[in-house]
């Protein structure tokens, strides 16, 4: 099993460009999450999906949108990238919302110029 | 919502010594407290967790203690080794309608030979 996979691994964008980060898990988990990680600030939740067909905002949702395409896939879209969105993005999944181990993907390092 | 504070932000220890990281949380209803380890350039991975019905849990050289009255929990690493060098994150679930995790800001642990 691959666990949680993310694409791409690295991306450089210019201000105003758009892109979609892809995430997939093969553990049959119901819950999926998108975090961003900035130096000294830990992991901050952007959006989450408790189950297929549902999504909700986390701590820092502004400038992002998500799609829970099916049980396996959860994508994060930046419609108009800004330098403040330069960060490392992690996708994660868990079998039981909030109270179970979260399995993280390898991360996407995004730079917005 | 939950507010998780983690201390210290950096910790340097001699190989063989013990390391202790402490986290405090604000919501007395929180009932699940995981610890994640993130090595340089890698994804966060769960190393140990504790639920509110126990006060201590051990797994080889690592242990977590929970004081529900004082609303704090701690990670203890004994006989530290160079491979323990990493960033460690604590987390606690929010108790809103869904129960997502709130992460601490992280502790950079450096084990010197």
Coordinates of C-alpha atoms in Angstrom, one line a residue:
Chain A
X1 CA 0.0 0.0 0.0
X2 CA 1.2 3.5 -0.9
X3 CA -0.5 5.2 2.1
X4 CA -1.0 8.9 1.3
X5 CA 0.4 10.3 -1.9
X6 CA 0.7 13.9 -3.0
X7 CA 1.5 15.5 -6.3
X8 CA 3.5 17.5 -7.2
X9 CA 6.5 17.4 -4.8
X10 CA 7.7 20.9 -5.7
X11 CA 6.0 23.8 -7.5
X12 CA 7.0 27.4 -8.3
X13 CA 4.2 29.8 -9.2
X14 CA 4.0 33.5 -10.1
X15 CA 1.6 35.7 -8.2
X16 CA -1.9 35.3 -9.6
X17 CA -1.4 31.9 -11.2
X18 CA -3.6 29.0 -10.1
X19 CA -2.9 25.4 -9.4
X20 CA -4.3 22.2 -7.8
X21 CA -2.5 20.0 -5.3
X22 CA -3.6 16.4 -5.5
X23 CA -3.9 13.9 -2.7
X24 CA -4.9 10.3 -2.6
X25 CA -5.1 7.6 0.1
X26 CA -5.5 3.9 -0.3
X27 CA -6.3 3.1 3.4
X28 CA -10.1 3.3 3.0
X29 CA -10.1 6.3 5.4
X30 CA -13.2 8.4 5.8
X31 CA -11.5 11.6 6.9
X32 CA -9.0 13.7 5.0
X33 CA -7.2 17.0 5.7
X34 CA -5.0 19.7 4.2
X35 CA -2.5 21.5 6.3
X36 CA 0.1 24.1 5.7
X37 CA 3.4 24.2 7.6
X38 CA 5.4 27.4 8.0
X39 CA 8.5 27.8 10.2
X40 CA 7.7 28.2 13.9
X41 CA 4.0 27.8 13.3
X42 CA 3.4 24.1 13.4
X43 CA 0.7 22.6 11.2
X44 CA -2.3 24.7 10.5
X45 CA -5.5 23.2 9.1
X46 CA -6.7 24.7 5.9
X47 CA -9.7 22.5 5.1
X48 CA -10.9 19.0 6.0
X49 CA -13.4 16.4 4.9
X50 CA -15.0 14.2 7.5
X51 CA -16.4 11.9 4.9
X52 CA -17.0 11.6 1.2
X53 CA -19.2 14.4 0.0
X54 CA -18.5 16.8 2.9
X55 CA -15.9 19.5 3.3
X56 CA -15.4 22.3 5.9
X57 CA -13.1 25.1 6.7
X58 CA -10.2 24.8 9.1
X59 CA -8.1 27.5 10.7
X60 CA -6.7 29.2 7.6
X61 CA -9.1 28.7 4.6
X62 CA -8.8 32.0 2.9
X63 CA -7.4 31.8 -0.7
X64 CA -8.1 28.0 -1.0
X65 CA -10.8 25.7 -2.2
X66 CA -11.1 21.9 -1.9
X67 CA -12.8 19.1 -3.6
X68 CA -13.5 15.6 -2.1
X69 CA -13.6 13.9 -5.4
X70 CA -14.4 10.4 -4.0
X71 CA -13.4 8.5 -0.9
X72 CA -9.8 8.2 -2.0
X73 CA -9.0 11.7 -3.3
X74 CA -9.0 15.2 -1.8
X75 CA -7.6 18.1 -3.8
X76 CA -6.6 21.6 -2.8
X77 CA -6.9 24.5 -5.2
X78 CA -5.3 27.9 -5.2
X79 CA -7.2 30.1 -7.5
X80 CA -4.9 33.2 -7.5
X81 CA -1.7 32.4 -5.7
X82 CA -0.1 35.0 -3.4
X83 CA 3.4 35.1 -1.9
X84 CA 1.8 34.6 1.5
X85 CA 0.9 31.1 0.3
X86 CA 4.5 30.1 0.0
X87 CA 4.6 27.1 2.3
X88 CA 4.9 23.3 2.6
X89 CA 1.5 21.6 2.2
X90 CA 0.6 18.3 3.7
X91 CA -2.4 16.1 3.1
X92 CA -3.4 13.6 5.7
X93 CA -6.1 11.0 6.3
X94 CA -7.5 9.2 9.3
X95 CA -10.0 6.4 9.9
X96 CA -11.8 8.2 12.7
X97 CA -12.4 11.9 12.8
X98 CA -10.3 13.8 15.3
X99 CA -9.5 10.9 17.6
X100 CA -7.3 8.6 15.6
X101 CA -3.8 8.6 14.0
X102 CA -3.5 10.9 11.0
X103 CA -1.3 9.6 8.2
X104 CA 0.5 12.3 6.3
X105 CA 1.6 12.5 2.7
X106 CA 5.2 13.5 1.7
X107 CA 4.3 17.1 1.3
X108 CA 4.4 19.7 -1.5
X109 CA 6.8 22.6 -1.3
X110 CA 5.2 25.6 -3.0
X111 CA 6.9 28.9 -3.7
X112 CA 4.9 31.8 -5.0
X113 CA 7.0 34.6 -6.5
Chain B
X1 CA -11.8 26.3 20.0
X2 CA -8.8 24.5 21.3
X3 CA -5.6 26.4 22.0
X4 CA -2.4 24.3 22.3
X5 CA 0.8 25.7 23.6
X6 CA 4.1 23.8 23.4
X7 CA 7.4 24.4 25.3
X8 CA 10.2 24.7 24.8
X9 CA 10.6 25.7 21.1
X10 CA 14.1 24.3 21.0
X11 CA 15.8 21.7 23.2
X12 CA 19.4 20.6 23.1
X13 CA 20.4 17.5 25.0
X14 CA 23.5 15.4 25.4
X15 CA 23.3 11.9 24.0
X16 CA 22.1 9.6 26.8
X17 CA 20.3 12.3 28.7
X18 CA 16.5 12.7 28.9
X19 CA 14.3 15.2 27.0
X20 CA 10.9 16.5 28.2
X21 CA 8.5 18.6 26.1
X22 CA 5.3 20.0 27.6
X23 CA 2.0 21.1 26.1
X24 CA -0.9 22.8 27.6
X25 CA -4.5 22.8 26.2
X26 CA -7.5 24.9 27.0
X27 CA -10.5 22.7 26.5
X28 CA -11.2 20.5 29.5
X29 CA -13.3 18.2 27.3
X30 CA -10.4 17.2 25.1
X31 CA -9.8 13.4 25.4
X32 CA -7.1 12.5 22.9
X33 CA -3.5 13.7 22.9
X34 CA -1.1 12.5 20.1
X35 CA 2.6 13.3 19.6
X36 CA 4.1 13.5 16.1
X37 CA 7.8 13.4 15.1
X38 CA 9.0 15.1 12.0
X39 CA 12.5 14.5 10.7
X40 CA 14.2 17.1 8.5
X41 CA 12.5 17.1 5.1
X42 CA 10.1 14.3 6.0
X43 CA 6.4 14.0 6.8
X44 CA 5.1 14.1 10.4
X45 CA 4.5 10.6 11.9
X46 CA 2.7 9.6 15.0
X47 CA 5.0 8.3 17.7
X48 CA 2.7 7.9 20.7
X49 CA -0.7 9.0 21.8
X50 CA -2.7 8.9 25.0
X51 CA -6.4 9.0 25.8
X52 CA -8.0 10.8 28.7
X53 CA -8.8 7.6 30.6
X54 CA -5.1 6.9 31.5
X55 CA -2.4 9.1 33.1
X56 CA 0.7 7.6 31.5
X57 CA 1.7 5.5 28.5
X58 CA 5.1 4.1 27.6
X59 CA 6.6 2.7 24.5
X60 CA 10.3 1.7 24.9
X61 CA 12.2 5.0 25.4
X62 CA 9.3 7.3 25.0
X63 CA 6.4 8.0 27.4
X64 CA 3.6 10.5 27.6
X65 CA 2.0 11.7 30.8
X66 CA -1.3 13.5 31.1
X67 CA -2.5 15.8 33.9
X68 CA -6.2 16.5 33.2
X69 CA -6.6 18.7 36.2
X70 CA -3.8 21.0 35.1
X71 CA -4.7 20.5 31.4
X72 CA -1.2 19.6 30.3
X73 CA 0.6 16.6 28.8
X74 CA 4.2 15.9 28.3
X75 CA 6.5 13.8 26.1
X76 CA 9.5 12.1 27.8
X77 CA 12.4 10.7 25.8
X78 CA 14.9 8.7 27.9
X79 CA 18.5 7.7 26.9
X80 CA 18.4 10.0 23.9
X81 CA 20.1 9.0 20.7
X82 CA 21.2 11.1 17.6
X83 CA 18.2 9.6 15.7
X84 CA 15.9 11.3 18.2
X85 CA 16.9 14.7 16.6
X86 CA 13.7 16.0 15.0
X87 CA 10.8 18.4 15.5
X88 CA 8.1 17.1 17.8
X89 CA 4.5 18.3 17.7
X90 CA 1.8 17.8 20.3
X91 CA -1.9 18.0 19.4
X92 CA -5.3 18.0 21.0
X93 CA -8.7 17.7 19.4
X94 CA -11.1 20.6 19.3
X95 CA -14.5 19.9 20.6
X96 CA -16.6 21.7 18.1
X97 CA -19.0 19.9 15.9
X98 CA -16.3 17.8 14.3
X99 CA -13.3 17.4 16.6
X100 CA -10.3 18.3 14.4
X101 CA -6.8 18.4 15.8
X102 CA -5.0 21.6 16.9
X103 CA -1.2 21.3 16.7
X104 CA 1.3 22.9 18.9
X105 CA 4.1 25.1 17.3
X106 CA 6.7 22.3 17.6
X107 CA 9.9 21.6 19.5
X108 CA 13.2 21.3 17.7
X109 CA 15.2 18.6 19.6
X110 CA 18.9 18.4 18.9
X111 CA 20.8 15.4 20.4
X112 CA 24.5 16.1 20.5
X113 CA 27.0 13.2 20.8

